[in-house]
Short mmCIF file of C-alpha atoms and ligand atoms in Angstrom, two decimals:
data_model
loop_
_atom_site.label_atom_id
_atom_site.label_comp_id
_atom_site.label_asym_id
_atom_site.label_seq_id
_atom_site.Cartn_x
_atom_site.Cartn_y
_atom_site.Cartn_z
CA MET A 1 17.43 -7.62 9.81
CA THR A 2 15.79 -5.30 12.31
CA SER A 3 12.13 -4.52 12.27
CA TRP A 4 11.55 -1.14 10.70
CA LEU A 5 7.88 -0.70 11.35
CA SER A 6 6.36 -2.15 14.46
CA ILE A 7 2.61 -2.26 15.05
CA ALA A 8 1.97 -3.48 18.58
CA ASP A 9 -1.45 -4.41 19.95
CA VAL A 10 -3.33 -1.81 17.93
CA SER A 11 -7.10 -1.64 18.38
CA LYS A 12 -9.49 0.92 17.00
CA THR A 13 -13.17 1.53 17.76
CA PHE A 14 -15.37 3.95 15.84
CA HIS A 15 -18.27 5.47 17.73
CA SER A 16 -21.12 5.81 15.28
CA ALA A 17 -24.78 6.68 15.80
CA LYS A 18 -25.56 2.93 15.67
CA GLY A 19 -23.10 2.21 18.46
CA PRO A 20 -19.42 1.28 18.64
CA ILE A 21 -17.72 -0.53 15.72
CA THR A 22 -14.49 -2.35 16.49
CA ALA A 23 -12.63 -1.76 13.21
CA LEU A 24 -9.38 -3.33 14.44
CA GLN A 25 -8.58 -5.57 17.39
CA ASN A 26 -5.15 -6.50 18.78
CA ILE A 27 -3.14 -6.05 15.60
CA HIS A 28 0.51 -7.05 15.83
CA LEU A 29 2.67 -6.70 12.74
CA SER A 30 6.31 -5.90 12.01
CA VAL A 31 7.76 -4.91 8.67
CA ARG A 32 11.48 -5.12 7.97
CA GLU A 33 13.61 -2.82 5.88
CA GLY A 34 13.08 -3.57 2.22
CA GLU A 35 10.13 -5.84 2.97
CA PHE A 36 6.90 -5.83 0.98
CA VAL A 37 3.77 -6.69 2.89
CA THR A 38 0.36 -6.90 1.25
CA VAL A 39 -2.87 -6.76 3.22
CA ILE A 40 -5.95 -8.47 1.88
CA GLY A 41 -9.39 -9.19 3.28
CA PRO A 42 -13.11 -8.71 2.73
CA SER A 43 -14.57 -5.23 2.46
CA GLY A 44 -14.92 -3.56 5.85
CA CYS A 45 -12.28 -5.65 7.63
CA GLY A 46 -10.22 -2.60 8.55
CA LYS A 47 -7.58 -2.45 5.80
CA SER A 48 -7.89 1.29 5.20
CA THR A 49 -8.17 1.99 8.90
CA LEU A 50 -4.90 0.12 9.53
CA LEU A 51 -3.11 2.03 6.78
CA LYS A 52 -4.39 5.37 8.09
CA ILE A 53 -3.12 4.51 11.56
CA VAL A 54 0.35 3.64 10.20
CA ALA A 55 0.28 6.85 8.14
CA GLY A 56 -0.39 8.88 11.30
CA LEU A 57 -3.70 10.07 9.81
CA ASP A 58 -5.63 8.41 12.64
CA THR A 59 -4.11 8.59 16.10
CA ASP A 60 -7.29 7.85 18.04
CA HIS A 61 -6.45 4.20 18.75
CA THR A 62 -4.89 2.05 21.44
CA GLY A 63 -1.58 0.22 21.09
CA SER A 64 1.53 1.66 19.47
CA VAL A 65 3.06 2.18 16.04
CA GLU A 66 6.78 2.82 15.68
CA LEU A 67 8.62 3.63 12.49
CA GLY A 68 12.41 3.58 12.48
CA GLY A 69 12.38 3.59 16.29
CA SER A 70 10.10 6.64 16.71
CA PRO A 71 6.40 6.60 17.56
CA VAL A 72 4.03 7.55 14.73
CA LEU A 73 2.02 10.45 16.09
CA LYS A 74 1.13 12.45 12.98
CA PRO A 75 1.31 12.32 9.18
CA GLY A 76 4.58 13.37 7.60
CA ILE A 77 6.88 13.06 4.62
CA ASP A 78 8.59 10.03 6.18
CA LYS A 79 5.41 8.10 5.31
CA GLY A 80 4.57 8.09 1.60
CA VAL A 81 0.84 7.51 1.19
CA ILE A 82 -0.85 6.58 -2.10
CA PHE A 83 -4.60 6.21 -2.48
CA GLN A 84 -6.75 4.60 -5.18
CA GLU A 85 -7.15 7.90 -6.99
CA PRO A 86 -3.89 9.78 -7.67
CA ARG A 87 -5.07 13.06 -6.05
CA LEU A 88 -2.90 15.24 -8.31
CA PHE A 89 -3.30 19.01 -8.59
CA PRO A 90 -4.96 19.51 -12.02
CA TRP A 91 -3.49 22.99 -12.44
CA LEU A 92 0.12 21.82 -11.95
CA THR A 93 2.34 20.03 -14.47
CA VAL A 94 3.69 16.54 -13.81
CA GLU A 95 7.03 17.85 -12.54
CA LYS A 96 5.38 20.42 -10.28
CA ASN A 97 3.01 17.79 -8.90
CA ILE A 98 6.02 15.62 -8.06
CA ALA A 99 7.95 18.51 -6.49
CA ALA A 100 4.81 19.40 -4.47
CA ASN A 101 5.70 22.45 -2.40
CA LEU A 102 9.44 22.36 -3.16
CA SER A 103 10.89 24.71 -5.77
CA LEU A 104 12.17 23.22 -9.01
CA ARG A 105 14.63 26.13 -9.11
CA ASN A 106 16.53 24.42 -6.33
CA PRO A 107 19.11 22.30 -8.24
CA GLN A 108 18.84 19.40 -5.76
CA VAL A 109 15.06 19.26 -6.12
CA ARG A 110 15.39 19.55 -9.90
CA LYS A 111 17.79 16.61 -10.00
CA ARG A 112 15.68 14.43 -7.74
CA VAL A 113 12.50 15.15 -9.73
CA ASP A 114 14.29 14.33 -13.00
CA THR A 115 15.56 11.04 -11.52
CA LEU A 116 12.06 10.13 -10.34
CA ILE A 117 10.52 10.96 -13.72
CA GLU A 118 12.99 8.51 -15.27
CA LEU A 119 12.27 5.95 -12.59
CA VAL A 120 8.51 5.98 -13.13
CA ARG A 121 9.03 6.08 -16.91
CA LEU A 122 7.42 9.43 -17.58
CA ARG A 123 10.23 10.97 -19.58
CA GLY A 124 8.75 13.43 -22.06
CA PHE A 125 5.75 14.16 -19.82
CA ALA A 126 7.37 16.51 -17.28
CA ALA A 127 5.45 19.50 -18.63
CA ALA A 128 2.15 17.67 -19.21
CA TYR A 129 -0.95 18.34 -17.11
CA PRO A 130 -2.86 15.57 -15.28
CA LYS A 131 -5.77 15.68 -17.75
CA GLU A 132 -3.34 14.65 -20.52
CA LEU A 133 -2.30 11.47 -18.65
CA SER A 134 -3.77 7.97 -18.61
CA GLY A 135 -4.82 6.50 -15.25
CA GLY A 136 -1.60 4.48 -15.00
CA MET A 137 0.57 7.49 -15.77
CA ALA A 138 -1.25 9.64 -13.22
CA GLN A 139 -0.75 6.97 -10.58
CA ARG A 140 2.97 6.85 -11.43
CA VAL A 141 3.13 10.61 -10.80
CA ALA A 142 1.57 9.98 -7.39
CA ILE A 143 4.20 7.30 -6.69
CA ALA A 144 7.02 9.63 -7.74
CA ARG A 145 5.61 12.37 -5.50
CA ALA A 146 5.43 9.97 -2.56
CA LEU A 147 9.07 8.94 -3.17
CA LEU A 148 10.41 12.48 -3.52
CA ARG A 149 11.62 12.83 0.03
CA ASP A 150 12.78 9.27 0.52
CA PRO A 151 9.99 8.06 2.79
CA ARG A 152 10.83 5.45 5.39
CA ILE A 153 7.86 3.44 4.20
CA LEU A 154 5.37 3.51 1.35
CA LEU A 155 1.71 2.92 2.24
CA LEU A 156 -0.62 2.13 -0.64
CA ASP A 157 -4.40 1.69 -0.39
CA GLU A 158 -5.69 -0.18 -3.47
CA PRO A 159 -3.65 2.13 -5.73
CA PHE A 160 -4.23 0.14 -8.93
CA GLY A 161 -7.89 -0.66 -8.26
CA ALA A 162 -9.19 1.66 -10.97
CA LEU A 163 -6.77 0.52 -13.71
CA ASP A 164 -7.41 -1.97 -16.49
CA ALA A 165 -5.78 -5.42 -16.18
CA PHE A 166 -2.85 -4.72 -18.53
CA THR A 167 -1.93 -1.38 -17.02
CA ARG A 168 -2.30 -2.92 -13.60
CA ALA A 169 0.14 -5.77 -14.36
CA HIS A 170 2.63 -3.27 -15.76
CA MET A 171 2.28 -1.02 -12.70
CA GLN A 172 2.86 -3.96 -10.35
CA GLU A 173 6.12 -4.72 -12.10
CA SER A 174 7.29 -1.11 -12.15
CA LEU A 175 6.44 -0.66 -8.47
CA LEU A 176 8.65 -3.62 -7.56
CA ASP A 177 11.46 -2.29 -9.79
CA ILE A 178 11.27 1.11 -8.11
CA LEU A 179 11.17 -0.18 -4.55
CA ASN A 180 13.78 -2.90 -5.00
CA GLY A 181 16.06 -0.12 -6.25
CA ASN A 182 15.99 1.86 -3.00
CA ARG A 183 14.89 -0.75 -0.45
CA THR A 184 11.85 1.21 0.67
CA PRO A 185 9.50 -1.13 2.53
CA MET A 186 5.80 -1.02 1.75
CA ILE A 187 2.40 -2.00 3.01
CA PHE A 188 0.08 -2.48 0.07
CA VAL A 189 -3.66 -2.94 0.58
CA THR A 190 -5.57 -4.78 -2.12
CA HIS A 191 -8.55 -7.06 -2.55
CA ASP A 192 -7.00 -8.79 -5.56
CA ILE A 193 -5.42 -12.14 -4.63
CA ASP A 194 -3.03 -12.23 -7.61
CA GLU A 195 -1.82 -8.75 -6.81
CA ALA A 196 -1.38 -9.63 -3.13
CA VAL A 197 0.81 -12.65 -3.95
CA PHE A 198 2.73 -11.02 -6.79
CA LEU A 199 3.86 -8.01 -4.76
CA ALA A 200 4.59 -9.56 -1.42
CA HIS A 201 7.19 -11.18 0.73
CA ARG A 202 4.28 -11.80 3.10
CA VAL A 203 0.52 -11.62 2.61
CA VAL A 204 -1.47 -10.55 5.67
CA ILE A 205 -5.06 -11.83 5.56
CA LEU A 206 -7.48 -9.81 7.67
CA ARG A 207 -10.92 -10.93 8.71
CA PRO A 208 -13.81 -8.68 9.73
CA ARG A 209 -15.96 -8.15 12.84
CA PRO A 210 -13.70 -7.33 14.51
CA GLY A 211 -10.92 -6.57 12.05
CA SER A 212 -8.09 -8.86 13.07
CA ILE A 213 -5.22 -10.80 11.54
CA HIS A 214 -6.56 -14.13 10.29
CA LYS A 215 -3.31 -15.47 8.91
CA ILE A 216 0.05 -14.38 7.50
CA VAL A 217 1.12 -16.29 4.40
CA PRO A 218 4.82 -16.04 3.43
CA VAL A 219 5.67 -15.92 -0.27
CA PRO A 220 8.98 -17.81 -0.47
CA LEU A 221 9.41 -17.35 -4.23
CA PRO A 222 12.17 -15.36 -5.95
CA PHE A 223 11.27 -12.10 -7.72
CA PRO A 224 9.94 -11.62 -10.28
CA LEU A 225 7.14 -14.13 -9.79
CA LYS A 226 5.49 -15.79 -12.75
CA LYS A 227 1.74 -15.67 -12.31
CA SER A 228 1.29 -18.75 -14.48
CA SER A 229 3.72 -20.90 -12.46
CA PRO A 230 2.42 -23.81 -10.33
CA GLU A 231 4.03 -22.29 -7.20
CA PHE A 232 2.10 -19.07 -7.74
CA GLN A 233 -1.15 -20.93 -8.31
CA GLN A 234 -0.52 -22.94 -5.15
CA LEU A 235 -0.21 -19.78 -3.04
CA ARG A 236 -3.29 -18.38 -4.70
CA SER A 237 -5.36 -21.38 -3.75
CA THR A 238 -3.97 -21.33 -0.19
CA ILE A 239 -5.29 -17.79 0.17
CA LEU A 240 -8.60 -18.67 -1.46
CA SER A 241 -9.16 -21.48 1.02
CA GLU A 242 -8.39 -19.07 3.89
CA PHE A 243 -11.12 -16.81 2.48
CA GLU A 244 -13.52 -19.74 2.47
CA GLN A 245 -12.71 -20.31 6.14
CA ILE A 246 -13.40 -16.65 6.90
CA GLU A 247 -16.76 -16.93 5.15
CA GLN A 248 -17.66 -20.03 7.15
CA LEU A 249 -16.72 -18.26 10.38
CA GLU A 250 -18.90 -15.33 9.36
CA GLN A 251 -21.85 -17.62 8.68
CA ILE A 252 -21.47 -19.30 12.06
CA GLN A 253 -21.26 -15.89 13.79
CA GLY A 254 -24.19 -14.57 11.72
CA ALA A 255 -26.30 -17.55 12.77
CA GLY A 256 -25.47 -16.76 16.38
CA ILE A 257 -24.00 -20.18 17.01
P1 ADP B 1 -11.72 -1.78 4.46
O1 ADP B 1 -10.75 -0.75 4.00
O2 ADP B 1 -11.10 -3.09 4.80
O3 ADP B 1 -12.86 -1.96 3.51
P2 ADP B 1 -12.27 0.15 6.58
O4 ADP B 1 -10.98 0.27 7.29
O5 ADP B 1 -12.61 1.25 5.64
O6 ADP B 1 -12.37 -1.27 5.84
O7 ADP B 1 -13.45 0.04 7.66
C1 ADP B 1 -13.42 -0.90 8.73
C2 ADP B 1 -14.69 -0.77 9.55
O8 ADP B 1 -14.74 0.48 10.21
C3 ADP B 1 -15.98 -0.84 8.73
O9 ADP B 1 -16.96 -1.51 9.48
C4 ADP B 1 -16.36 0.60 8.52
O10 ADP B 1 -17.75 0.73 8.36
C5 ADP B 1 -15.87 1.23 9.81
N1 ADP B 1 -15.46 2.64 9.61
C6 ADP B 1 -14.45 3.08 8.83
N2 ADP B 1 -14.32 4.40 8.87
C7 ADP B 1 -15.29 4.84 9.73
C8 ADP B 1 -15.69 6.11 10.23
N3 ADP B 1 -15.04 7.22 9.89
N4 ADP B 1 -16.74 6.15 11.10
C9 ADP B 1 -17.39 5.03 11.48
N5 ADP B 1 -17.05 3.80 11.06
C10 ADP B 1 -16.03 3.69 10.20
MG1 MG B 2 -10.60 0.36 2.22
#
């Protein structure tokens, strides 16, 4: 399989009033077609910055990002981006939110929107307004909208962070169903270890100051994973012990040793 997304030697420095902050340093990461990568790490380690760079929302960095063989230079519909809050238009119905600026009078758009409504299990809610939806339903509208124009990759920044545990588990399963169906690769940022393992072929652990790749942990288990299985628990504790290492490194750095 060829690499679909290629992040090569990406570094990013913010210039704040307090001086420069190296948010990311020498990031190398490739994502293959149909591959699910989760990114996990302590707050401030550069997860959102990395996603924004891949989305083309931040181009002020060094190194290169290529998607499907072309450099990422700006945001666009080939990159489906989903944030923690669904960011729907409150004055538009579910189907109009999904269609975004395309007309539902176009039969092709109509058909695609109907298919997506089925896919994200919102049948019966096409004419509802965002205020009538639960958090999970609203986030599924955001996913459908991001999928409308067949993005080359889906980029999600803690999209289920505000949901209760049950809705969250259900959303994780539906996301995998949806993406396995059309082989869209994704990068999913989370700070929940269970979520990171459950959704991934590979878990990328970032560490802060400067934001860099600490370790990549493959998840060699068949889908769907059972969170109660010993294999799952094993991976979970592997990641936890990596976090402990990161903390120790931080303490050593903090002590100036
Ligand atoms: P995460 O998503 O992992 O919590 P971020 O990518 O948001 O981390 O931030 C990484 C680092 O870059 C942090 O130290 C943060 O304070 C800094 N940072 C992020 N955005 C900006 C900005 N617009 N200006 C200055 N510093 C920023
Ligand atoms: Mg963030």
